[in-house]
mmCIF file of C-alpha atoms (C1' of nucleotides) in Angstrom:
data_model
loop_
_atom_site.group_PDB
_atom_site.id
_atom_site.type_symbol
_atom_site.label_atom_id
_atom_site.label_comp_id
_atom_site.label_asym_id
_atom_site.label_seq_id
_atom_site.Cartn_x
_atom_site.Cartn_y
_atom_site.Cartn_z
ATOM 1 C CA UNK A 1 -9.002 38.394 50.037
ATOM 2 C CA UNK A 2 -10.403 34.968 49.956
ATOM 3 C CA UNK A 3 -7.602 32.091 49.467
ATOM 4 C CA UNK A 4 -8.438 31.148 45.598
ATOM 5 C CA UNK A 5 -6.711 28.605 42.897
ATOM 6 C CA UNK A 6 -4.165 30.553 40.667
ATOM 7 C CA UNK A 7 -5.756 32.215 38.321
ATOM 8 C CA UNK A 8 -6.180 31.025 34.730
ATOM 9 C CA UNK A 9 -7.273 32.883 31.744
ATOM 10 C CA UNK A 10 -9.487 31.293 29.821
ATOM 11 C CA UNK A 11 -8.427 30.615 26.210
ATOM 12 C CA UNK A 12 -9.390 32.479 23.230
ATOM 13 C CA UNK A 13 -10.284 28.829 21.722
ATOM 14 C CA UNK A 14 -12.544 28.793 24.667
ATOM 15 C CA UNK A 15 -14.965 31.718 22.784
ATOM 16 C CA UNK A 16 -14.698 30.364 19.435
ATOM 17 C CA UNK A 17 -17.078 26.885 19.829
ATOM 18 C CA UNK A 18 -20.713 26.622 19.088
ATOM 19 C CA UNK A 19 -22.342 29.671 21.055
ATOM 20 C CA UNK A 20 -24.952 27.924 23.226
ATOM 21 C CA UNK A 21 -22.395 26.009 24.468
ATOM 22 C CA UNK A 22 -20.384 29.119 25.437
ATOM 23 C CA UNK A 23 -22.954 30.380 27.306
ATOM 24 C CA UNK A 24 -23.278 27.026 29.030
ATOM 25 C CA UNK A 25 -19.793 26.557 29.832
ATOM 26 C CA UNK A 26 -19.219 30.072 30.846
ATOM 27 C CA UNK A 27 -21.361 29.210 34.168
ATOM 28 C CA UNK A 28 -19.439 29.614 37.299
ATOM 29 C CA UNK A 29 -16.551 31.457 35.477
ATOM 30 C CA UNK A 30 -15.019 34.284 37.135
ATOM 31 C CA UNK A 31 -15.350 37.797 35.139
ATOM 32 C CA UNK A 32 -12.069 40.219 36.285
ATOM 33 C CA UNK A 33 -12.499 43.650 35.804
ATOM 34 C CA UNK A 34 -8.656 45.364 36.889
ATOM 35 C CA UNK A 35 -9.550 48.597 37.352
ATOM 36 C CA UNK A 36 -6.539 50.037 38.361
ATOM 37 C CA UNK A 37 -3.363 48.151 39.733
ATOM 38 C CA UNK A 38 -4.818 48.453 43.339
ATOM 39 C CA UNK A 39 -8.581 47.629 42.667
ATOM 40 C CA UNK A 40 -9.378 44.404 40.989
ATOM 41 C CA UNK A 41 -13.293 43.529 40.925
ATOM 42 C CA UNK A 42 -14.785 40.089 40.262
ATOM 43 C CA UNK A 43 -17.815 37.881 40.377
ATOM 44 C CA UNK A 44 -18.574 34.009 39.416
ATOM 45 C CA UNK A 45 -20.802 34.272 36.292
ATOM 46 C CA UNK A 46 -24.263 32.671 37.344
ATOM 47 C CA UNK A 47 -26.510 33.524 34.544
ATOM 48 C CA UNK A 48 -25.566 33.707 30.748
ATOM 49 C CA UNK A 49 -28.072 34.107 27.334
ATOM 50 C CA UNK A 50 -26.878 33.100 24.136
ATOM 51 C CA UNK A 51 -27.849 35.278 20.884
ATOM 52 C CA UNK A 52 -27.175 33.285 17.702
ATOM 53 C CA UNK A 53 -26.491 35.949 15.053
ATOM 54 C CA UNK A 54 -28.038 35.583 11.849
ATOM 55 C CA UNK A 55 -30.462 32.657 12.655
ATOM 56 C CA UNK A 56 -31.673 34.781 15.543
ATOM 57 C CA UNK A 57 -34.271 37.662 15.696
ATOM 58 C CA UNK A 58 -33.254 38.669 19.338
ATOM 59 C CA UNK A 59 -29.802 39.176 18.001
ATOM 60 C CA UNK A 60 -28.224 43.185 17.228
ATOM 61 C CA UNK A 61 -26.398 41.143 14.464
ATOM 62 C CA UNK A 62 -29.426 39.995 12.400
ATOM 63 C CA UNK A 63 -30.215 39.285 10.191
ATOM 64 C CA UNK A 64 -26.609 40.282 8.687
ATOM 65 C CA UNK A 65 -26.616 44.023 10.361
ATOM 66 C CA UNK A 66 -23.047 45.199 10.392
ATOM 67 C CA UNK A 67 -23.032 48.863 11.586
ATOM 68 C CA UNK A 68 -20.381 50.310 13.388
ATOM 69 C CA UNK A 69 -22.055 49.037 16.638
ATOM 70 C CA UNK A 70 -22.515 45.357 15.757
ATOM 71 C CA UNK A 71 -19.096 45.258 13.732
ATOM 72 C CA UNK A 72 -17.272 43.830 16.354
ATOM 73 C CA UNK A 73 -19.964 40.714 16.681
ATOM 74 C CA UNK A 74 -18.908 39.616 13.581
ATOM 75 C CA UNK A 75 -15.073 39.717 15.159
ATOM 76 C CA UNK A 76 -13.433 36.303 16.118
ATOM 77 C CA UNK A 77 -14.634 35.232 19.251
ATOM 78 C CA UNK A 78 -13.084 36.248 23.196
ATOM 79 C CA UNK A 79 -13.734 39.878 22.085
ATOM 80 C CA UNK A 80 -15.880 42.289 24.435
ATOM 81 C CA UNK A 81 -19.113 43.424 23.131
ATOM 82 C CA UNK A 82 -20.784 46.787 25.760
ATOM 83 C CA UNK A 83 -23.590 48.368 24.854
ATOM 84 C CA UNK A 84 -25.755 51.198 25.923
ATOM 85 C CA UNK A 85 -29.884 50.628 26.524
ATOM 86 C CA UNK A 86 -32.371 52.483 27.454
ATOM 87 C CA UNK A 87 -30.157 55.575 28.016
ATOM 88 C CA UNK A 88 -29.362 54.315 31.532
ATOM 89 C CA UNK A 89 -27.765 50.832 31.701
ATOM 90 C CA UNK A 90 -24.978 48.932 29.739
ATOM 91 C CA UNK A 91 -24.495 45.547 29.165
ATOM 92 C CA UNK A 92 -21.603 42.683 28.476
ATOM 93 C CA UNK A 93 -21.505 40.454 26.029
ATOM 94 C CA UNK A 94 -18.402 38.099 25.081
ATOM 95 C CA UNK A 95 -18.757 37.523 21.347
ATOM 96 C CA UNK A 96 -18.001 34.090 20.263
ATOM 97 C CA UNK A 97 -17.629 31.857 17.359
ATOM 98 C CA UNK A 98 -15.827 31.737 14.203
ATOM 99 C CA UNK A 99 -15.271 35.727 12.321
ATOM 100 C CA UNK A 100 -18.408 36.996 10.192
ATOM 101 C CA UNK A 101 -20.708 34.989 12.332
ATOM 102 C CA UNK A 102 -21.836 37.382 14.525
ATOM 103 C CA UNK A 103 -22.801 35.618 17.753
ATOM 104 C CA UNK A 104 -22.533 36.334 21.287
ATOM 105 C CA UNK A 105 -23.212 35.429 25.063
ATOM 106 C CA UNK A 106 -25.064 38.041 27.550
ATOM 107 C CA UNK A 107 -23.611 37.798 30.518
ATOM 108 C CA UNK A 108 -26.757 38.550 33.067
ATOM 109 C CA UNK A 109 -25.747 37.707 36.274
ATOM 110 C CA UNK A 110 -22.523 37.262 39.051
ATOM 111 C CA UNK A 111 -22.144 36.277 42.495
ATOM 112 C CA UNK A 112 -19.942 38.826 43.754
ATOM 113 C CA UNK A 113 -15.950 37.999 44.743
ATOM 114 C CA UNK A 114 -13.911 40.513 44.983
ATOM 115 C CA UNK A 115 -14.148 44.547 45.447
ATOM 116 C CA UNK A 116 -17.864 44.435 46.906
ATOM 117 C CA UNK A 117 -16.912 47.602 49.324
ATOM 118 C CA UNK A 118 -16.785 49.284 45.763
ATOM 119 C CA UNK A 119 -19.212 47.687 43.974
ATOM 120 C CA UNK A 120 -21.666 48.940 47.229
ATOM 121 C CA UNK A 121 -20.753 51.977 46.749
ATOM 122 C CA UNK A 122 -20.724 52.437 42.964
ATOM 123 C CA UNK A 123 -24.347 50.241 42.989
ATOM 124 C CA UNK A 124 -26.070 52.290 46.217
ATOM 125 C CA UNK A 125 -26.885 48.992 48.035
ATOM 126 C CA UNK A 126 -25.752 47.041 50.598
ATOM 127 C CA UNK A 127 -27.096 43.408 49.927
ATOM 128 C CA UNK A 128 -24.838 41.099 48.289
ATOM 129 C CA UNK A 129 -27.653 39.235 46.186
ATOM 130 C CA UNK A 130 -28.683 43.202 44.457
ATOM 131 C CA UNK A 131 -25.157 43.716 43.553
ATOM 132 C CA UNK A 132 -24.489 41.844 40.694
ATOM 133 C CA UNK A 133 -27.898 40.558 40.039
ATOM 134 C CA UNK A 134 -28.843 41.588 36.174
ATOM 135 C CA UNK A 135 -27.173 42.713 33.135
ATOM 136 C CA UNK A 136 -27.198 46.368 34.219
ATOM 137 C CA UNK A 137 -26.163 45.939 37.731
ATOM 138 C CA UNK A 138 -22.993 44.536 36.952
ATOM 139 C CA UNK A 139 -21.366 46.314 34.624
ATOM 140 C CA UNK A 140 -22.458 49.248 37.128
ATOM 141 C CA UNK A 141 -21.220 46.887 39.746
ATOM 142 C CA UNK A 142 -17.882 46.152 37.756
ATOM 143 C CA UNK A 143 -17.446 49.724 36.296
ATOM 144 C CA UNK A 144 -17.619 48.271 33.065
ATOM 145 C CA UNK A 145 -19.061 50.971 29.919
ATOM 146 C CA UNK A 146 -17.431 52.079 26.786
ATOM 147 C CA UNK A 147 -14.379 51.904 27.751
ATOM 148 C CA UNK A 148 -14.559 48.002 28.074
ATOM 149 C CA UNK A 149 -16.091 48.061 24.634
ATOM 150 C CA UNK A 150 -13.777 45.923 22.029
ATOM 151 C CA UNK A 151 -11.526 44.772 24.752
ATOM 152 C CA UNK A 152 -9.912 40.629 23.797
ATOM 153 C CA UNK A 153 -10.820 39.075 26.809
ATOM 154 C CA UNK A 154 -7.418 37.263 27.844
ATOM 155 C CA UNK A 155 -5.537 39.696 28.903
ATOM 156 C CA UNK A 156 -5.994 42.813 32.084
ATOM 157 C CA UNK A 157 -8.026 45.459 32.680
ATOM 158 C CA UNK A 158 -10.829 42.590 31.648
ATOM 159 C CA UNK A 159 -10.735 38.698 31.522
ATOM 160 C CA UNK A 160 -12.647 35.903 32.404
ATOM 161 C CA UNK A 161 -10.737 33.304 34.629
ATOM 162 C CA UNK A 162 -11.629 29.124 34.967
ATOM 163 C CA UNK A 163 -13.551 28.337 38.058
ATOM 164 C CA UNK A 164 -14.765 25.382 40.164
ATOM 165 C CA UNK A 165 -16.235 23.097 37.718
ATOM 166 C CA UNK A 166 -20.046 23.184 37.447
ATOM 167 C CA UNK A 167 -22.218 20.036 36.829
ATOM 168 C CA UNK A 168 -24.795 19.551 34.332
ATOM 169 C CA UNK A 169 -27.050 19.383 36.489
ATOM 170 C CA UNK A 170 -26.539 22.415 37.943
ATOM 171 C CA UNK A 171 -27.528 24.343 35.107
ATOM 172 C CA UNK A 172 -31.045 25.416 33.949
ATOM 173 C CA UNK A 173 -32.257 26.190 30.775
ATOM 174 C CA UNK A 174 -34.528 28.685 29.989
ATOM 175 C CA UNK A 175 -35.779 31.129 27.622
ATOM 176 C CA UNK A 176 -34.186 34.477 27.443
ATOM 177 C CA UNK A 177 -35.352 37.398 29.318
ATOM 178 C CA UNK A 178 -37.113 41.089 27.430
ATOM 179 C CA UNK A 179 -37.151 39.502 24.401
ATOM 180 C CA UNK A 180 -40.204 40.655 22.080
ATOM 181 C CA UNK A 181 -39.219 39.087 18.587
ATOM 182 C CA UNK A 182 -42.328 36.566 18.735
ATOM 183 C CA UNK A 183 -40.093 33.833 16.753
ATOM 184 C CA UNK A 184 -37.178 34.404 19.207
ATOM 185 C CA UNK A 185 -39.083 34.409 22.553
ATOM 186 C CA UNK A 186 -38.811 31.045 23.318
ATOM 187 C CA UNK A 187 -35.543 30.141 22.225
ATOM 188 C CA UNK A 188 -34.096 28.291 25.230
ATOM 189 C CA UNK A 189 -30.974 29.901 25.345
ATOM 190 C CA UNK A 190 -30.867 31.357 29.023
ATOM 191 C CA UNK A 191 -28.506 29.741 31.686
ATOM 192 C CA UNK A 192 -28.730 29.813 34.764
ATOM 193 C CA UNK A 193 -27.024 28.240 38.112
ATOM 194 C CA UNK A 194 -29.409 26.256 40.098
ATOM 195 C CA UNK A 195 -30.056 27.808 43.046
ATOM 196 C CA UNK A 196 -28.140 30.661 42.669
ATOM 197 C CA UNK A 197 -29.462 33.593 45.319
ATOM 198 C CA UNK A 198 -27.311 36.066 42.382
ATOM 199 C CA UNK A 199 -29.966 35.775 39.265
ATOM 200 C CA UNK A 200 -32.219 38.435 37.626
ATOM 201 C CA UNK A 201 -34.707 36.097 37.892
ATOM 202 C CA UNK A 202 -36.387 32.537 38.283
ATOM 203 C "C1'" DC B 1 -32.603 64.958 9.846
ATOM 204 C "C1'" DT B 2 -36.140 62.704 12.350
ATOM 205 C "C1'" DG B 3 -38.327 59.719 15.619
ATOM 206 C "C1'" DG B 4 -39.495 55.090 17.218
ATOM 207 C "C1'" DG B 5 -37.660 51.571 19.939
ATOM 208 C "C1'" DG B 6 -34.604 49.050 23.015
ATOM 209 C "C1'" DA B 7 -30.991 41.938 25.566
ATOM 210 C "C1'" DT B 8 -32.997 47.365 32.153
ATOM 211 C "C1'" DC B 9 -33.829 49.029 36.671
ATOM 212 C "C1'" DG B 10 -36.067 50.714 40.636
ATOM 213 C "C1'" DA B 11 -39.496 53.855 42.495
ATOM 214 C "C1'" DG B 12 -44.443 54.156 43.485
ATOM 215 C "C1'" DT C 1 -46.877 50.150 35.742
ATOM 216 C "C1'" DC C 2 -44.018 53.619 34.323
ATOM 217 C "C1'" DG C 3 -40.288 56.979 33.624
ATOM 218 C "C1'" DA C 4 -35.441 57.764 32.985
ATOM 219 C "C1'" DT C 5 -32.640 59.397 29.125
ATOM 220 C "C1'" DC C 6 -29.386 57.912 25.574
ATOM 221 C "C1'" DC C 7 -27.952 55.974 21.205
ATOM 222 C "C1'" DC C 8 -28.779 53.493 17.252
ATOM 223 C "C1'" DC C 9 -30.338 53.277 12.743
ATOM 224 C "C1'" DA C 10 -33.988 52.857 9.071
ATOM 225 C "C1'" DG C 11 -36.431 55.794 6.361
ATOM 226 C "C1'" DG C 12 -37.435 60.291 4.047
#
DNA sequence: CTGGGGATCGAG
DNA sequence: TCGATCCCCAGG
C-alpha cells in the first residue's frame, strides 16, 4: 500500500455548506469504500456535479418531489444518496446542505488508490484510466449499490477522507453531463480536475 | 395497474 | 447509434 497521511474523515459540517461549493471542494477527496475488514477500496474524487434541489430541473428532488426514493435528499447533509438507472448502473451522490433542502453532489469520477486488483476484476478491465472513470464505473469499481444507500458518510464501510489540497486553478467548470431539462442544461455545475487522465469526459 | 423515461456504458 | 434491463412514479 502506498505510504499516505493519516487518514481524516471529513466532517459532517463539511456536507452541510452551499452545494456548488461541495462539489467544488470535494475535488481530490478520497472516497473509502471498507468492504470487509481485509479489503478497503479507494479513489481521489476527480470529477463532481452539483444538483441544486428545488431551483433545479436536473434534480430527482424537484421541484419539491419527496418519494420514498428522494426522501433521503431532503436529509441533513454527509448522508449517501445510490441510485439505480437504466436498469444496469448505479450511482453516488453525497447529499448536502441544510434538512428539507434537497440537494446533492454526483460524484462522476476517481483516480483509483487502493484495491485496483479488485476493482479489475469486479470492472472486466485492466487500464487504470477505465476503472473509475464515470458515475457507473465506480460504484461497480467500489462495489457500491443499495446497500450503500442511506449510509452517513463519516464513519466505515463508506467515508470520504481529506486529501492533498487542490488549487483553484486546478478545477474546471463545466456544464453537467446527460442532462435533457432544456433550462438545466447549461447550469455550470460540473467539476472537474484539470488534467485528470480519470474523467468521463472533456 | 400501466408504461414512458432515465444524472450510463460499451459493443458494433 | 443502440440495446440492456430495472425501478420509479405520474396518471388512469
Amino acid at each position: 500500500m502506498l505510504a499516505r497521511r493519516k487518514r481524516k474523515i471529513l466532517p459532517l459540517n463539511f456536507y452541510r455548506r452551499a452545494t456548488d461549493v461541495v462539489a467544488r471542494d470535494l475535488i481530490g477527496k478520497i472516497l473509502v469504500h471498507q468492504i470487509d475488514d481485509q479489503n478497503v477500496l479507494s479513489g481521489r474524487i476527480v470529477e463532481t456535479e452539483a444538483y441544486l434541489g428545488a431551483r433545479d430541473p436536473a434534480c430527482h428532488s424537484y421541484p419539491e418531489r419527496r418519494t420514498e426514493r428522494t426522501e433521503v435528499l431532503f436529509w441533513p447533509g454527509g448522508y449517501s444518496y445510490v441510485y439505480f438507472i437504466y436498469g444496469v448502473h448505479f450511482c453516488f451522490n453525497v447529499v448536502t446542505e441544510k434538512k428539507d433542502l434537497g440537494e446533492a453532489v454526483l460524484v462522476r469520477a476517481l483516480e483509483p488508490l487502493e484495491g485496483i486488483p479488485l476493482m479489475q476484476k469486479r470492472r472486466k478491465v485492466q487500464k487504470i484510466e477505465q476503472l473509475c472513470s464515470g458515475p457507473g464505473k465506480l460504484c461497480q469499481a467500489l462495489r457500491i449499490g443499495r446497500q450503500e444507500n442511506r449510509l452517513k458518510l463519516n464513519q466505515p464501510p463508506l467515508w470520504i477522507e481529506d486529501g492533498p489540497p487542490v488549487k483553484d486553478q486546478d478545477v474546471v467548470t463545466t456544464t453537467r453531463i446527460g442532462i435533457a431539462q432544456k433550462e438545466a442544461k447549461d447550469f455550470p455545475l460540473r467539476f472537474y480536475l484539470r488534467g485528470s487522465k480519470h474523467i468521463s469526459k472533456l
